[in-house]
Short mmCIF file of N, CA and C in Angstrom, two decimals:
data_model
loop_
_atom_site.label_atom_id
_atom_site.label_comp_id
_atom_site.label_asym_id
_atom_site.label_seq_id
_atom_site.Cartn_x
_atom_site.Cartn_y
_atom_site.Cartn_z
N MET A 18 6.44 -11.58 -2.16
CA MET A 18 4.99 -10.81 -2.12
C MET A 18 5.63 -9.13 -2.26
N LYS A 19 4.83 -8.72 -3.30
CA LYS A 19 5.12 -7.54 -3.82
C LYS A 19 3.92 -6.68 -3.67
N VAL A 20 4.06 -5.63 -3.45
CA VAL A 20 2.84 -4.59 -3.45
C VAL A 20 2.89 -3.47 -4.74
N THR A 21 2.03 -3.28 -5.33
CA THR A 21 1.79 -1.97 -6.44
C THR A 21 0.63 -1.04 -5.99
N VAL A 22 1.07 0.20 -6.05
CA VAL A 22 -0.09 1.28 -5.85
C VAL A 22 -0.48 1.74 -7.76
N ASN A 23 -1.51 1.84 -8.03
CA ASN A 23 -1.93 1.85 -9.07
C ASN A 23 -2.21 3.68 -9.04
N PRO A 24 -1.38 4.55 -9.67
CA PRO A 24 -1.56 6.31 -9.49
C PRO A 24 -2.56 6.64 -9.86
N ASP A 25 -3.28 6.06 -10.92
CA ASP A 25 -4.37 6.79 -11.26
C ASP A 25 -5.71 6.25 -10.42
N ARG A 26 -5.66 5.30 -9.28
CA ARG A 26 -7.10 5.29 -8.89
C ARG A 26 -6.47 5.52 -7.51
N CYS A 27 -5.18 6.16 -7.13
CA CYS A 27 -4.45 6.25 -5.40
C CYS A 27 -4.83 7.91 -5.59
N VAL A 28 -5.75 8.58 -4.16
CA VAL A 28 -6.36 9.54 -3.96
C VAL A 28 -5.43 10.08 -2.24
N GLY A 29 -5.13 9.16 -1.78
CA GLY A 29 -3.87 9.82 -0.57
C GLY A 29 -4.34 9.49 0.33
N HIS A 30 -5.40 8.71 0.59
CA HIS A 30 -6.12 8.70 1.93
C HIS A 30 -5.37 8.37 3.10
N GLY A 31 -4.34 7.55 3.17
CA GLY A 31 -3.49 7.02 3.89
C GLY A 31 -4.08 6.19 4.79
N ILE A 32 -4.58 5.39 4.85
CA ILE A 32 -4.97 4.04 5.29
C ILE A 32 -4.52 2.87 5.29
N CYS A 33 -3.55 3.01 4.22
CA CYS A 33 -2.64 2.13 4.31
C CYS A 33 -1.41 2.58 4.65
N GLU A 34 -0.59 3.63 4.57
CA GLU A 34 0.28 4.32 6.10
C GLU A 34 -0.19 3.77 7.09
N SER A 35 -1.36 3.88 7.62
CA SER A 35 -1.40 3.62 8.83
C SER A 35 -1.31 2.58 9.36
N LEU A 36 -2.25 1.81 8.45
CA LEU A 36 -2.04 -0.11 8.79
C LEU A 36 -0.67 -0.53 8.89
N ALA A 37 -0.03 -0.06 8.00
CA ALA A 37 1.56 -0.52 7.64
C ALA A 37 2.67 0.17 7.53
N PRO A 38 2.88 1.62 8.13
CA PRO A 38 3.64 2.69 7.90
C PRO A 38 5.27 1.80 7.59
N ASP A 39 5.35 0.86 8.05
CA ASP A 39 6.47 0.48 7.57
C ASP A 39 7.22 -0.32 5.85
N VAL A 40 5.79 -0.08 5.76
CA VAL A 40 5.66 -0.37 4.18
C VAL A 40 4.99 0.50 2.76
N PHE A 41 4.11 1.21 3.37
CA PHE A 41 3.23 2.42 3.06
C PHE A 41 4.02 3.58 3.20
N ALA A 42 4.19 4.54 2.23
CA ALA A 42 3.98 5.82 3.07
C ALA A 42 3.53 6.68 2.02
N VAL A 43 2.52 8.11 1.96
CA VAL A 43 2.11 9.02 1.36
C VAL A 43 2.72 10.29 1.07
N GLY A 44 3.55 10.39 -0.35
CA GLY A 44 4.35 11.15 -0.72
C GLY A 44 4.17 12.65 -1.05
N ASP A 45 5.01 13.22 -1.03
CA ASP A 45 4.97 14.60 -1.49
C ASP A 45 3.40 14.51 -2.47
N ASP A 46 3.64 13.87 -3.16
CA ASP A 46 2.85 14.06 -4.71
C ASP A 46 1.14 13.60 -4.40
N GLY A 47 1.34 13.38 -3.04
CA GLY A 47 0.05 12.75 -2.81
C GLY A 47 -0.36 11.43 -2.76
N LEU A 48 0.27 10.60 -3.27
CA LEU A 48 0.15 9.34 -3.51
C LEU A 48 0.96 8.48 -2.63
N ALA A 49 0.18 7.32 -2.60
CA ALA A 49 0.79 6.27 -1.29
C ALA A 49 1.71 5.55 -2.53
N HIS A 50 3.17 5.49 -1.93
CA HIS A 50 4.37 4.66 -2.51
C HIS A 50 4.37 2.98 -1.47
N ALA A 51 4.88 2.20 -1.89
CA ALA A 51 5.29 0.86 -1.43
C ALA A 51 6.14 1.06 -0.94
N ALA A 52 7.04 0.08 -0.02
CA ALA A 52 8.53 -0.44 -0.30
C ALA A 52 8.50 -1.90 -0.93
N ASP A 53 9.79 -1.44 -1.28
CA ASP A 53 10.45 -2.74 -2.36
C ASP A 53 10.38 -4.37 -1.92
N ASP A 54 10.78 -3.92 -0.91
CA ASP A 54 10.66 -5.35 0.23
C ASP A 54 9.46 -5.39 1.45
N ILE A 55 8.98 -6.12 1.72
CA ILE A 55 7.86 -6.50 2.54
C ILE A 55 8.49 -7.05 3.43
N PRO A 56 8.32 -6.11 4.95
CA PRO A 56 9.62 -7.40 5.98
C PRO A 56 8.73 -8.55 6.31
N PRO A 57 9.49 -9.19 7.03
CA PRO A 57 8.97 -10.71 7.32
C PRO A 57 7.85 -10.45 8.33
N GLY A 58 6.76 -11.40 8.32
CA GLY A 58 5.85 -10.94 9.45
C GLY A 58 4.72 -9.91 9.14
N ARG A 59 5.05 -9.12 8.13
CA ARG A 59 4.11 -8.07 7.91
C ARG A 59 3.07 -8.11 6.47
N HIS A 60 3.10 -9.45 6.08
CA HIS A 60 2.06 -9.75 5.07
C HIS A 60 0.60 -9.58 5.55
N GLY A 61 0.33 -10.02 6.72
CA GLY A 61 -1.13 -10.06 7.37
C GLY A 61 -2.03 -8.25 7.36
N ALA A 62 -0.50 -7.67 7.83
CA ALA A 62 -0.66 -5.82 7.55
C ALA A 62 -1.18 -5.45 6.18
N VAL A 63 -0.30 -5.96 5.65
CA VAL A 63 -0.26 -5.06 4.08
C VAL A 63 -1.50 -6.00 3.70
N ALA A 64 -1.79 -6.92 3.82
CA ALA A 64 -3.24 -7.29 3.36
C ALA A 64 -4.75 -7.00 3.59
N GLU A 65 -4.34 -6.39 5.09
CA GLU A 65 -5.27 -5.90 5.62
C GLU A 65 -5.11 -4.45 5.24
N ALA A 66 -3.94 -3.78 4.79
CA ALA A 66 -4.24 -2.21 3.84
C ALA A 66 -4.53 -2.43 2.74
N VAL A 67 -4.17 -3.40 2.08
CA VAL A 67 -4.96 -3.70 0.41
C VAL A 67 -6.70 -3.67 0.31
N ALA A 68 -6.86 -4.50 1.68
CA ALA A 68 -8.28 -4.28 1.59
C ALA A 68 -8.80 -3.39 2.03
N ALA A 69 -8.30 -2.25 2.95
CA ALA A 69 -8.67 -0.82 3.52
C ALA A 69 -8.66 0.18 2.55
N CYS A 70 -8.36 0.02 1.08
CA CYS A 70 -8.14 0.48 0.30
C CYS A 70 -9.25 1.52 -0.20
N PRO A 71 -9.81 2.48 0.17
CA PRO A 71 -11.47 2.94 -0.59
C PRO A 71 -11.35 3.12 -1.82
N SER A 72 -10.19 3.52 -2.86
CA SER A 72 -10.25 3.83 -3.85
C SER A 72 -9.63 2.35 -5.24
N GLN A 73 -9.74 1.26 -3.57
CA GLN A 73 -8.76 0.13 -4.33
C GLN A 73 -7.81 0.29 -5.28
N ALA A 74 -6.95 0.78 -5.00
CA ALA A 74 -5.36 1.21 -5.69
C ALA A 74 -4.35 0.40 -5.19
N LEU A 75 -4.12 -0.55 -4.35
CA LEU A 75 -3.18 -1.21 -4.01
C LEU A 75 -4.13 -2.59 -4.89
N ASN A 76 -2.70 -3.30 -5.03
CA ASN A 76 -2.69 -4.52 -5.49
C ASN A 76 -1.40 -5.61 -4.66
N ILE A 77 -1.48 -7.19 -4.69
CA ILE A 77 -1.02 -7.80 -4.23
C ILE A 77 -0.65 -9.09 -4.97
N SER A 78 1.03 -9.04 -5.42
CA SER A 78 1.49 -10.65 -6.28
C SER A 78 2.96 -11.09 -5.61
N GLU A 79 2.61 -12.01 -6.09
CA GLU A 79 3.78 -13.46 -5.26
C GLU A 79 4.73 -13.06 -6.19
#
């Protein structure tokens, strides 16, 4: 599983960071950034964060 952030859509709400802080972080640039590796057992939290993104800036791929 890989998560990507579309910087053209991200507005830095931070919902993803609040749901999966070990995977997402809002940087100094005001945009979310995703970890390269998703920790084991966190796929559900990542999927929830992707679904909760109000600007639909997050995507999951295998």
